[in-house]
mmCIF file of C-alpha atoms in Angstrom:
data_model
loop_
_atom_site.group_PDB
_atom_site.id
_atom_site.type_symbol
_atom_site.label_atom_id
_atom_site.label_comp_id
_atom_site.label_asym_id
_atom_site.label_seq_id
_atom_site.Cartn_x
_atom_site.Cartn_y
_atom_site.Cartn_z
ATOM 1 C CA UNK A 1 164.025 275.961 193.986
ATOM 2 C CA UNK A 2 161.790 278.222 191.617
ATOM 3 C CA UNK A 3 165.089 279.086 189.827
ATOM 4 C CA UNK A 4 165.909 275.447 189.944
ATOM 5 C CA UNK A 5 162.687 274.590 188.028
ATOM 6 C CA UNK A 6 162.835 277.476 185.268
ATOM 7 C CA UNK A 7 166.697 275.893 184.727
ATOM 8 C CA UNK A 8 164.737 272.381 184.399
ATOM 9 C CA UNK A 9 162.116 273.857 182.598
ATOM 10 C CA UNK A 10 164.347 275.249 179.836
ATOM 11 C CA UNK A 11 165.987 272.285 179.451
ATOM 12 C CA UNK A 12 162.917 270.182 179.144
ATOM 13 C CA UNK A 13 161.516 272.542 176.076
ATOM 14 C CA UNK A 14 165.103 272.105 174.580
ATOM 15 C CA UNK A 15 164.999 268.250 174.638
ATOM 16 C CA UNK A 16 161.311 268.183 173.157
ATOM 17 C CA UNK A 17 162.154 270.234 170.849
ATOM 18 C CA UNK A 18 165.274 267.519 170.224
ATOM 19 C CA UNK A 19 162.719 264.563 169.956
ATOM 20 C CA UNK A 20 160.389 266.047 168.022
ATOM 21 C CA UNK A 21 163.153 266.645 165.688
ATOM 22 C CA UNK A 22 164.992 263.760 165.513
ATOM 23 C CA UNK A 23 163.938 260.202 164.434
ATOM 24 C CA UNK A 24 164.702 258.451 167.186
ATOM 25 C CA UNK A 25 162.068 260.036 168.418
ATOM 26 C CA UNK A 26 159.884 258.118 166.744
ATOM 27 C CA UNK A 27 158.920 254.608 168.008
ATOM 28 C CA UNK A 28 159.717 252.218 164.589
ATOM 29 C CA UNK A 29 160.178 248.648 164.474
ATOM 30 C CA UNK A 30 163.790 248.959 164.513
ATOM 31 C CA UNK A 31 164.273 251.061 166.948
ATOM 32 C CA UNK A 32 162.165 248.934 169.546
ATOM 33 C CA UNK A 33 163.753 245.732 168.596
ATOM 34 C CA UNK A 34 166.989 247.474 169.029
ATOM 35 C CA UNK A 35 165.480 248.890 172.324
ATOM 36 C CA UNK A 36 164.431 245.197 173.205
ATOM 37 C CA UNK A 37 167.732 244.108 172.590
ATOM 38 C CA UNK A 38 169.440 246.250 174.575
ATOM 39 C CA UNK A 39 167.109 245.257 177.663
ATOM 40 C CA UNK A 40 168.123 241.907 178.043
ATOM 41 C CA UNK A 41 169.753 242.048 181.640
ATOM 42 C CA UNK A 42 172.995 241.406 181.831
ATOM 43 C CA UNK A 43 174.874 238.362 181.959
ATOM 44 C CA UNK A 44 176.614 238.002 185.304
ATOM 45 C CA UNK A 45 176.348 234.951 187.393
ATOM 46 C CA UNK A 46 173.423 234.253 189.591
ATOM 47 C CA UNK A 47 172.978 235.152 193.356
ATOM 48 C CA UNK A 48 174.744 232.878 195.192
ATOM 49 C CA UNK A 49 173.445 232.028 198.505
ATOM 50 C CA UNK A 50 171.577 234.540 200.788
ATOM 51 C CA UNK A 51 172.296 237.196 198.223
ATOM 52 C CA UNK A 52 169.535 239.144 196.943
ATOM 53 C CA UNK A 53 168.429 239.381 193.193
ATOM 54 C CA UNK A 54 167.273 243.410 192.688
ATOM 55 C CA UNK A 55 166.298 244.385 189.225
ATOM 56 C CA UNK A 56 166.266 247.894 188.612
ATOM 57 C CA UNK A 57 163.758 248.650 186.029
ATOM 58 C CA UNK A 58 163.615 252.157 184.160
ATOM 59 C CA UNK A 59 164.603 254.314 181.848
ATOM 60 C CA UNK A 60 168.050 256.896 180.848
ATOM 61 C CA UNK A 61 168.309 257.677 184.407
ATOM 62 C CA UNK A 62 168.556 254.117 185.820
ATOM 63 C CA UNK A 63 170.672 252.933 182.825
ATOM 64 C CA UNK A 64 173.796 255.631 183.278
ATOM 65 C CA UNK A 65 173.569 257.495 180.306
ATOM 66 C CA UNK A 66 177.223 258.541 179.449
ATOM 67 C CA UNK A 67 178.464 256.880 182.495
ATOM 68 C CA UNK A 68 181.408 254.393 183.126
ATOM 69 C CA UNK A 69 179.964 251.210 183.326
ATOM 70 C CA UNK A 70 180.339 250.980 187.245
ATOM 71 C CA UNK A 71 178.908 254.519 187.429
ATOM 72 C CA UNK A 72 175.273 254.114 187.090
ATOM 73 C CA UNK A 73 172.253 253.734 189.116
ATOM 74 C CA UNK A 74 172.488 249.989 189.939
ATOM 75 C CA UNK A 75 175.900 249.333 190.382
ATOM 76 C CA UNK A 76 176.292 252.456 192.668
ATOM 77 C CA UNK A 77 173.126 250.905 194.562
ATOM 78 C CA UNK A 78 174.927 247.820 195.108
ATOM 79 C CA UNK A 79 177.822 249.188 196.453
ATOM 80 C CA UNK A 80 175.809 251.094 198.859
ATOM 81 C CA UNK A 81 173.681 248.173 200.219
ATOM 82 C CA UNK A 82 176.775 246.454 200.486
ATOM 83 C CA UNK A 83 178.004 249.077 202.732
ATOM 84 C CA UNK A 84 174.890 248.869 204.962
ATOM 85 C CA UNK A 85 175.592 244.768 205.168
ATOM 86 C CA UNK A 86 173.403 244.097 202.520
ATOM 87 C CA UNK A 87 174.987 240.845 199.853
ATOM 88 C CA UNK A 88 173.297 241.752 196.838
ATOM 89 C CA UNK A 89 173.427 241.980 193.041
ATOM 90 C CA UNK A 90 171.550 244.815 191.145
ATOM 91 C CA UNK A 91 170.896 244.320 187.897
ATOM 92 C CA UNK A 92 170.901 247.423 185.441
ATOM 93 C CA UNK A 93 167.298 246.855 182.679
ATOM 94 C CA UNK A 94 167.641 250.488 182.389
ATOM 95 C CA UNK A 95 167.159 251.579 178.433
ATOM 96 C CA UNK A 96 167.977 255.120 177.402
ATOM 97 C CA UNK A 97 164.839 256.782 175.739
ATOM 98 C CA UNK A 98 162.033 253.981 177.306
ATOM 99 C CA UNK A 99 158.662 255.666 177.698
ATOM 100 C CA UNK A 100 156.345 253.448 180.082
ATOM 101 C CA UNK A 101 154.865 252.152 177.357
ATOM 102 C CA UNK A 102 157.841 250.920 175.742
ATOM 103 C CA UNK A 103 159.119 249.437 179.741
ATOM 104 C CA UNK A 104 155.662 247.679 179.711
ATOM 105 C CA UNK A 105 156.429 246.029 176.057
ATOM 106 C CA UNK A 106 160.025 244.883 177.338
ATOM 107 C CA UNK A 107 158.354 243.655 181.606
ATOM 108 C CA UNK A 108 158.101 240.328 180.766
ATOM 109 C CA UNK A 109 161.381 239.374 178.701
ATOM 110 C CA UNK A 110 163.064 241.494 181.292
ATOM 111 C CA UNK A 111 161.743 239.460 183.899
ATOM 112 C CA UNK A 112 162.189 235.856 181.912
ATOM 113 C CA UNK A 113 166.076 236.470 181.548
ATOM 114 C CA UNK A 114 166.671 236.870 184.855
ATOM 115 C CA UNK A 115 168.327 234.023 186.638
ATOM 116 C CA UNK A 116 165.609 233.482 188.943
ATOM 117 C CA UNK A 117 162.788 235.579 190.917
ATOM 118 C CA UNK A 118 164.003 239.191 192.163
ATOM 119 C CA UNK A 119 163.501 239.816 195.928
ATOM 120 C CA UNK A 120 162.555 243.189 194.470
ATOM 121 C CA UNK A 121 161.794 245.100 191.741
ATOM 122 C CA UNK A 122 162.729 248.965 191.591
ATOM 123 C CA UNK A 123 159.958 250.925 188.678
ATOM 124 C CA UNK A 124 161.718 254.406 187.353
ATOM 125 C CA UNK A 125 159.538 255.530 184.879
ATOM 126 C CA UNK A 126 157.808 259.135 183.323
ATOM 127 C CA UNK A 127 160.266 261.433 182.281
ATOM 128 C CA UNK A 128 160.269 260.196 178.607
ATOM 129 C CA UNK A 129 155.944 260.767 179.050
ATOM 130 C CA UNK A 130 156.937 263.590 180.443
ATOM 131 C CA UNK A 131 159.550 265.098 177.921
ATOM 132 C CA UNK A 132 157.064 263.798 174.846
ATOM 133 C CA UNK A 133 153.632 265.445 176.259
ATOM 134 C CA UNK A 134 152.609 262.317 176.609
ATOM 135 C CA UNK A 135 148.200 261.817 178.286
ATOM 136 C CA UNK A 136 149.407 261.002 181.639
ATOM 137 C CA UNK A 137 146.725 258.529 182.323
ATOM 138 C CA UNK A 138 148.867 256.635 179.764
ATOM 139 C CA UNK A 139 151.818 256.898 182.073
ATOM 140 C CA UNK A 140 149.330 255.690 185.277
ATOM 141 C CA UNK A 141 148.257 252.792 183.175
ATOM 142 C CA UNK A 142 151.134 251.546 182.257
ATOM 143 C CA UNK A 143 153.077 252.071 185.394
ATOM 144 C CA UNK A 144 149.832 250.271 186.790
ATOM 145 C CA UNK A 145 150.662 247.203 184.853
ATOM 146 C CA UNK A 146 154.209 246.838 185.936
ATOM 147 C CA UNK A 147 152.745 246.917 189.113
ATOM 148 C CA UNK A 148 150.408 244.478 188.772
ATOM 149 C CA UNK A 149 151.993 241.881 187.295
ATOM 150 C CA UNK A 150 154.987 242.064 189.984
ATOM 151 C CA UNK A 151 151.792 241.982 192.408
ATOM 152 C CA UNK A 152 151.059 238.628 190.182
ATOM 153 C CA UNK A 153 154.329 236.967 190.517
ATOM 154 C CA UNK A 154 154.481 238.055 194.188
ATOM 155 C CA UNK A 155 157.444 239.988 193.492
ATOM 156 C CA UNK A 156 158.204 243.089 196.420
ATOM 157 C CA UNK A 157 157.923 246.335 194.150
ATOM 158 C CA UNK A 158 158.805 250.079 194.748
ATOM 159 C CA UNK A 159 158.774 253.008 193.045
ATOM 160 C CA UNK A 160 160.818 256.182 191.376
ATOM 161 C CA UNK A 161 158.904 258.832 190.981
ATOM 162 C CA UNK A 162 159.223 261.955 188.335
ATOM 163 C CA UNK A 163 157.777 265.269 188.707
ATOM 164 C CA UNK A 164 156.577 267.679 185.715
ATOM 165 C CA UNK A 165 158.406 270.439 184.224
ATOM 166 C CA UNK A 166 156.497 273.485 185.140
ATOM 167 C CA UNK A 167 156.697 274.470 181.815
ATOM 168 C CA UNK A 168 153.922 271.263 180.926
ATOM 169 C CA UNK A 169 151.825 273.347 182.852
ATOM 170 C CA UNK A 170 149.299 273.353 185.926
ATOM 171 C CA UNK A 171 146.650 270.869 184.721
ATOM 172 C CA UNK A 172 149.122 268.755 183.247
ATOM 173 C CA UNK A 173 151.814 268.627 186.724
ATOM 174 C CA UNK A 174 149.002 267.641 188.594
ATOM 175 C CA UNK A 175 147.710 264.719 187.119
ATOM 176 C CA UNK A 176 151.198 263.449 186.251
ATOM 177 C CA UNK A 177 153.098 264.332 189.724
ATOM 178 C CA UNK A 178 149.487 262.370 191.465
ATOM 179 C CA UNK A 179 150.840 258.904 189.414
ATOM 180 C CA UNK A 180 153.281 257.994 192.023
ATOM 181 C CA UNK A 181 152.109 258.161 195.180
ATOM 182 C CA UNK A 182 148.541 257.144 193.705
ATOM 183 C CA UNK A 183 149.938 254.173 193.095
ATOM 184 C CA UNK A 184 152.445 253.343 196.057
ATOM 185 C CA UNK A 185 149.452 253.743 198.332
ATOM 186 C CA UNK A 186 147.677 251.453 195.894
ATOM 187 C CA UNK A 187 149.947 248.615 195.830
ATOM 188 C CA UNK A 188 151.950 248.983 199.327
ATOM 189 C CA UNK A 189 154.898 249.867 197.683
ATOM 190 C CA UNK A 190 157.792 252.344 198.916
ATOM 191 C CA UNK A 191 158.132 255.704 197.152
ATOM 192 C CA UNK A 192 161.331 257.419 196.389
ATOM 193 C CA UNK A 193 159.478 260.501 195.362
ATOM 194 C CA UNK A 194 161.648 262.491 193.079
ATOM 195 C CA UNK A 195 164.384 260.804 191.858
ATOM 196 C CA UNK A 196 166.109 263.615 191.118
ATOM 197 C CA UNK A 197 165.958 265.484 194.112
ATOM 198 C CA UNK A 198 169.217 267.446 195.369
ATOM 199 C CA UNK A 199 170.766 266.994 192.044
ATOM 200 C CA UNK A 200 168.393 269.246 189.682
ATOM 201 C CA UNK A 201 169.616 272.308 189.184
ATOM 202 C CA UNK A 202 172.960 271.466 190.160
ATOM 203 C CA UNK A 203 175.605 271.857 187.396
ATOM 204 C CA UNK A 204 178.466 269.684 189.526
ATOM 205 C CA UNK A 205 176.203 267.210 189.928
ATOM 206 C CA UNK A 206 174.659 266.565 186.310
ATOM 207 C CA UNK A 207 175.839 266.081 183.041
ATOM 208 C CA UNK A 208 176.298 269.064 180.202
ATOM 209 C CA UNK A 209 172.305 268.462 178.896
ATOM 210 C CA UNK A 210 171.303 269.748 182.589
ATOM 211 C CA UNK A 211 168.952 266.407 183.677
ATOM 212 C CA UNK A 212 170.948 263.403 183.471
ATOM 213 C CA UNK A 213 172.877 263.149 186.828
ATOM 214 C CA UNK A 214 177.227 262.373 186.185
ATOM 215 C CA UNK A 215 178.910 260.228 188.531
ATOM 216 C CA UNK A 216 178.770 262.307 191.525
ATOM 217 C CA UNK A 217 175.335 262.948 190.870
ATOM 218 C CA UNK A 218 174.199 259.124 190.936
ATOM 219 C CA UNK A 219 176.334 258.747 194.021
ATOM 220 C CA UNK A 220 173.897 261.993 195.563
ATOM 221 C CA UNK A 221 170.627 260.328 194.446
ATOM 222 C CA UNK A 222 172.196 256.520 195.338
ATOM 223 C CA UNK A 223 173.230 257.642 198.704
ATOM 224 C CA UNK A 224 168.992 258.672 199.638
ATOM 225 C CA UNK A 225 167.577 255.864 197.864
ATOM 226 C CA UNK A 226 169.523 252.434 199.584
ATOM 227 C CA UNK A 227 167.996 253.012 202.905
ATOM 228 C CA UNK A 228 164.852 253.125 201.493
ATOM 229 C CA UNK A 229 165.200 249.603 199.316
ATOM 230 C CA UNK A 230 167.329 248.023 201.834
ATOM 231 C CA UNK A 231 164.197 248.319 204.200
ATOM 232 C CA UNK A 232 162.284 246.891 201.404
ATOM 233 C CA UNK A 233 164.671 243.917 201.745
ATOM 234 C CA UNK A 234 164.461 243.519 205.165
ATOM 235 C CA UNK A 235 160.578 244.086 205.313
ATOM 236 C CA UNK A 236 160.762 241.144 202.253
ATOM 237 C CA UNK A 237 162.669 238.556 204.333
#
């Protein structure tokens, strides 16, 4: 795991440099409007009968960055649930580049665009916050606000976590890594601790950037996440 973390840290450093040098790294008005438009749930028929409605609300790890339409987390999760005998429509509400603040900004817009109240919302933000070195207190506050809004709507929630790269420093990592288990406990939301578990450092499962999963990587991740999602859906019945 040590070597994997070293490679992860090196990739994170390169991505941070790219963000710092790229105009797209800034939150200008045009970029925010484009992201808001992109975050509208795909136009798909409303769930039928006893079919569950699940929303995957997150960043590029959910959006299916550089993958085909059927290869991202949401469609693969939908198939995995079907294999477990659970009829579900999984909406891809992932937007590449979103920080937790951007996710919170489009939260109501996304929820209001759904055909009905979802049976479960899976929340997965924080990776871009960490890449940009944003204050973990801001990440915690934004994720807390999303979970609080879901609680207010009586919508079951689940979290997928992220871990800080070693090059962020021990103090930053301690504050950042504690966000997800703390909020999971506070809201009683199931947690998959590290979304890239089992994929990080495995070249065969990653895109060339060394961070985003390829199609095989998504399959590996979803195989571990799907049972937790299934249990949460059954618990909510």
